[in-house]
Tab-separated table of C-alpha atoms in Angstrom:
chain	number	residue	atom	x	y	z
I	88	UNK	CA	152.048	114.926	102.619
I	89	UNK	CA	154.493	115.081	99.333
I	90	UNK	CA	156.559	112.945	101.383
I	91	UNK	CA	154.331	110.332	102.448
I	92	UNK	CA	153.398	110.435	98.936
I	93	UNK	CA	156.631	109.402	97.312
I	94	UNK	CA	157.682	107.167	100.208
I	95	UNK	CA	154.430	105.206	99.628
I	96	UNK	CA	155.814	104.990	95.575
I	97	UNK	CA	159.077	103.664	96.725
I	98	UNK	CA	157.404	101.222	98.742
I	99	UNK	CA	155.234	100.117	96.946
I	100	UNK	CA	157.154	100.107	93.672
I	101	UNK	CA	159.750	98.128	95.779
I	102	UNK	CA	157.463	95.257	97.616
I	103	UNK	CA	154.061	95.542	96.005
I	104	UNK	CA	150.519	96.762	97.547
I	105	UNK	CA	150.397	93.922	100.313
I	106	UNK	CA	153.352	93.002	100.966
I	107	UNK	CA	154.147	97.020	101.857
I	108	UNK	CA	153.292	97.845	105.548
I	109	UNK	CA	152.323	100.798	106.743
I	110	UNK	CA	156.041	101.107	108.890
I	111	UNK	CA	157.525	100.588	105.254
I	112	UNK	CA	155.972	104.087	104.779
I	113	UNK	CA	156.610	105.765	107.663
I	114	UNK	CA	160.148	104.992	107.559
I	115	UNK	CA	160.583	105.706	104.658
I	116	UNK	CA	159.160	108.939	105.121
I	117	UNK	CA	160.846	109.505	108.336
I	118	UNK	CA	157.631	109.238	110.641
I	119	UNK	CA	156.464	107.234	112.981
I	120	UNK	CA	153.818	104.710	111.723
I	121	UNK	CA	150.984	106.864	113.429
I	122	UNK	CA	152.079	109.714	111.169
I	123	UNK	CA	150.977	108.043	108.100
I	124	UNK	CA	147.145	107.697	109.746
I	125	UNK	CA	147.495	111.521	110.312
I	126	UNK	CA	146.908	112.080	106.398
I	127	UNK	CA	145.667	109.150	105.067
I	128	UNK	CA	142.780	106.928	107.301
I	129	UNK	CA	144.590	104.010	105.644
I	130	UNK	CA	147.424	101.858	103.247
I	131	UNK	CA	144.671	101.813	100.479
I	132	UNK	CA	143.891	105.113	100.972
I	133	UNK	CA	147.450	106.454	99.895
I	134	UNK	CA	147.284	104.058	97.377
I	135	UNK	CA	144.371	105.536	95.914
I	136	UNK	CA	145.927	109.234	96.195
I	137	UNK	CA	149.059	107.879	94.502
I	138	UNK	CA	146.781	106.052	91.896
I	139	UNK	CA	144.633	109.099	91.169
I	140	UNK	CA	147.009	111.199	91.025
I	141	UNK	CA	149.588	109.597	88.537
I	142	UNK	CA	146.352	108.919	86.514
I	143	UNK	CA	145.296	112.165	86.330
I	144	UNK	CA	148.672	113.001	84.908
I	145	UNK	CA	148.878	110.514	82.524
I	146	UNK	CA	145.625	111.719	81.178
I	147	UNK	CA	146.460	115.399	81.270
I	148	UNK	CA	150.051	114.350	79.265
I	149	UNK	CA	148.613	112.247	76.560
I	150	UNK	CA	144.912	115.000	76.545
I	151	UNK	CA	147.968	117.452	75.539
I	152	UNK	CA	149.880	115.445	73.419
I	153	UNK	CA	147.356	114.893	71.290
I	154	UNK	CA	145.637	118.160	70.860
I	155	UNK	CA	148.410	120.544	69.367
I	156	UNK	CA	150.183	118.392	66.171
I	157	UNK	CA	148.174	119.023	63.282
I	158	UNK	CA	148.125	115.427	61.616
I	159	UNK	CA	147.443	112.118	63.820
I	160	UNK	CA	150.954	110.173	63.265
I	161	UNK	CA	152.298	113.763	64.402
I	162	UNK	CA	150.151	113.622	67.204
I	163	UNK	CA	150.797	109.404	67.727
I	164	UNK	CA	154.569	110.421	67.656
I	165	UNK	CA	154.274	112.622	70.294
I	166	UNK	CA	151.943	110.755	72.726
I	167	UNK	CA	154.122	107.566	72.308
I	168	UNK	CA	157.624	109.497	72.875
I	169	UNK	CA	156.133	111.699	75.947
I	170	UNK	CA	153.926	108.610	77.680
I	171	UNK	CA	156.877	106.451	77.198
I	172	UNK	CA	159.427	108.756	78.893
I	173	UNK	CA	157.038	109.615	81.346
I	174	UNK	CA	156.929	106.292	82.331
I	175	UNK	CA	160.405	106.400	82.591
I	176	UNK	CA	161.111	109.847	84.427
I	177	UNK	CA	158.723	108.690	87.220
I	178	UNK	CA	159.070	104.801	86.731
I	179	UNK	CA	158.538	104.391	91.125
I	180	UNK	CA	155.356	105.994	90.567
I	181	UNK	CA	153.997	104.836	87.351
I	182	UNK	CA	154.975	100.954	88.348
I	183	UNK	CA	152.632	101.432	91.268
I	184	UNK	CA	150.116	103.376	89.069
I	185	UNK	CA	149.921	101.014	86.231
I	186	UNK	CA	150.305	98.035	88.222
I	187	UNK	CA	148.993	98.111	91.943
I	188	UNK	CA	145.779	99.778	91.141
I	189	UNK	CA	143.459	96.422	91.107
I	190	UNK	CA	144.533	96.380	94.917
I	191	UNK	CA	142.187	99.712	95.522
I	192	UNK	CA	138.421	99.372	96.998
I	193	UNK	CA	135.655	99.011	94.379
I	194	UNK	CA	134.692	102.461	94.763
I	195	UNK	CA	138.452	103.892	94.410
I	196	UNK	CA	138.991	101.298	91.866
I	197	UNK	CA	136.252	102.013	89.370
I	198	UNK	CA	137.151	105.881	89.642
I	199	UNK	CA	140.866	105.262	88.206
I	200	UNK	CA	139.437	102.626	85.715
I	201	UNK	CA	137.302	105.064	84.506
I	202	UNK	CA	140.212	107.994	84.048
I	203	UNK	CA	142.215	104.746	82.078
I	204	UNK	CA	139.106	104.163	79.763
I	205	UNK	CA	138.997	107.985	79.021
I	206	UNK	CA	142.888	108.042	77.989
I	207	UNK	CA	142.312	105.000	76.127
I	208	UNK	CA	139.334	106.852	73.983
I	209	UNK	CA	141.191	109.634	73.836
I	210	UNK	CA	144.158	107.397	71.842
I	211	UNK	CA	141.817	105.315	70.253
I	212	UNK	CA	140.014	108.120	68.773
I	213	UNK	CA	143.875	109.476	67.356
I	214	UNK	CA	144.103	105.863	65.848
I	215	UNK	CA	141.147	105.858	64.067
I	216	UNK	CA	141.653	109.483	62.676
I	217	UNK	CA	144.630	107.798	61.289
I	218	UNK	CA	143.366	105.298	59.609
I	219	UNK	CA	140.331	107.276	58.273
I	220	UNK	CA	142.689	108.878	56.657
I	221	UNK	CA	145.147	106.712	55.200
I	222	UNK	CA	147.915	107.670	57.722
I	223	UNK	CA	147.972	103.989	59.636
I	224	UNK	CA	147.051	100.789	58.532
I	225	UNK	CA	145.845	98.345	60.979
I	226	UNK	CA	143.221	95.440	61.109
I	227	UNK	CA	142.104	96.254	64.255
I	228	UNK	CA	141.906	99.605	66.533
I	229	UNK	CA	141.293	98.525	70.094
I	230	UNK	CA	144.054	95.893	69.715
I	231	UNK	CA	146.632	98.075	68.304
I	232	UNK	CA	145.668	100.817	71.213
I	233	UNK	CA	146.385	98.272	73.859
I	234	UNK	CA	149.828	97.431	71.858
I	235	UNK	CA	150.842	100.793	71.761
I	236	UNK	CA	150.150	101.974	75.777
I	237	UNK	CA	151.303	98.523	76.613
I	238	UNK	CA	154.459	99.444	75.477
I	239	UNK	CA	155.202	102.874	76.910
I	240	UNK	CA	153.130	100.842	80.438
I	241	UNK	CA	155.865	98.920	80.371
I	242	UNK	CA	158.768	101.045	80.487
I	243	UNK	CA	157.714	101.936	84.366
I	244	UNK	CA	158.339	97.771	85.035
I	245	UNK	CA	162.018	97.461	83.813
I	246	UNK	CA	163.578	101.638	83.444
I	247	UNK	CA	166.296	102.025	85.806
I	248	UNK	CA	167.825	105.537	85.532
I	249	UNK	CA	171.508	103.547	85.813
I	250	UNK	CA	170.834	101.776	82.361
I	251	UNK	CA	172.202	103.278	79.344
I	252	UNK	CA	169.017	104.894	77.748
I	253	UNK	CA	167.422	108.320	79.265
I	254	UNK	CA	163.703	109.144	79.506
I	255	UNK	CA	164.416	110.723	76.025
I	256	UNK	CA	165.685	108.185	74.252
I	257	UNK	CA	163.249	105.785	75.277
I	258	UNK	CA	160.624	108.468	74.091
I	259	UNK	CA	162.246	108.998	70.441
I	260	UNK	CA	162.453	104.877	70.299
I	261	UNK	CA	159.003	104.448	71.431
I	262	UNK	CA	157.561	106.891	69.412
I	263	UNK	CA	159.230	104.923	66.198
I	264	UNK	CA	157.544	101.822	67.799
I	265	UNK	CA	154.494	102.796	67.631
I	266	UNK	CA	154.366	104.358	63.870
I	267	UNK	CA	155.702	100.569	62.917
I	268	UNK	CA	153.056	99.192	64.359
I	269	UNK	CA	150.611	101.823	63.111
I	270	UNK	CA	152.134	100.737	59.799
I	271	UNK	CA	152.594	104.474	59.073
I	272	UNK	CA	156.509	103.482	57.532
I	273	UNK	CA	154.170	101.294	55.262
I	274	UNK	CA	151.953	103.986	54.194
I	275	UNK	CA	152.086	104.521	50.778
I	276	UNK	CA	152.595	108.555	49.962
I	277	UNK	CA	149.413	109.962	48.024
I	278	UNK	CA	147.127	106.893	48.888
């Protein structure tokens, strides 16, 4: 099944939800087309296993990141370098999981849109702990939330592993990023 799993990323990473047959899979898998229906009843379905699953990771990586640094731009520094070189480590699977998931039934659908709303509480909550306490300055939460996962998202759309930056270095960048935008460089010390 691991290998139907990650020949349905390539695919669909390569050609997109729909225009990804279920062949694409198979041979990519090395099966024959009727092995694909032997573990999942259908294209959407191993979309929704790939979707759930990468979510569920994301969530468990950022649920981490932000529970053991004692301060929240320590915790903000390590959410954006690890969910940015996540995204990069497993770009084939995070471009499908960031970016195919609106293809998925309503009631797969609403299940991964509710595991995104719960890692995007989970960050907001870090943001506003922030600037509760004088570590960011922002003029508005939700916004600067979206910024900041929007740009470790995006890593999954444009990372090859034959460019010139690793996982890590994206992370370290990323992570400097996002305290610019939290205006924690801004911050002045004692206020």
């Amino acid at each position: 099944m691991d290998r139907l799993l990650d020949a349905g990323a390539r695919a669909f990473a390569d050609k997109g939800f729909h225009a990804t047959t279920t062949r694409d899979i198979a041979s990519r898998a090395g099966l024959s087309p009727a092995g694909v229906y032997v573990h999942f009843a259908s294209k959407e379905a191993l979309l929704h296993a790939l979707s759930l699953a990468g979510h569920e990771a994301a969530l468990d990586l950022v649920s981490r990141a932000l529970t053991e640094p004692p301060t929240p731009t320590l915790r903000l520094t390590r959410l954006m370098s690890d969910f940015a070189a996540w995204h990069a480590e497993h770009h084939e699977v995070a471009r499908v999981v960031q970016y195919e998931f609106p293809h998925l039934s309503p009631g797969h659908y609403a299940e991964v849109v509710a595991l995104r709303r719960e890692l995007h509480a989970k960050v907001q909550a870090v943001v506003e702990d922030g600037v509760t306490g004088g570590e960011f300055v922002v003029d508005d939460v939700r916004e600067t939330v979206l910024a900041l996962l929007s740009l470790c998202i995006d890593v999954a759309r444009w990372y090859s592993p034959r460019g010139r930056l690793t996982a890590s270095d994206i992370g370290s960048r990323y992570a400097s990023l996002g305290l610019r935008l939290l205006g924690a460089d801004r911050r002045v010390p004692g206020s």
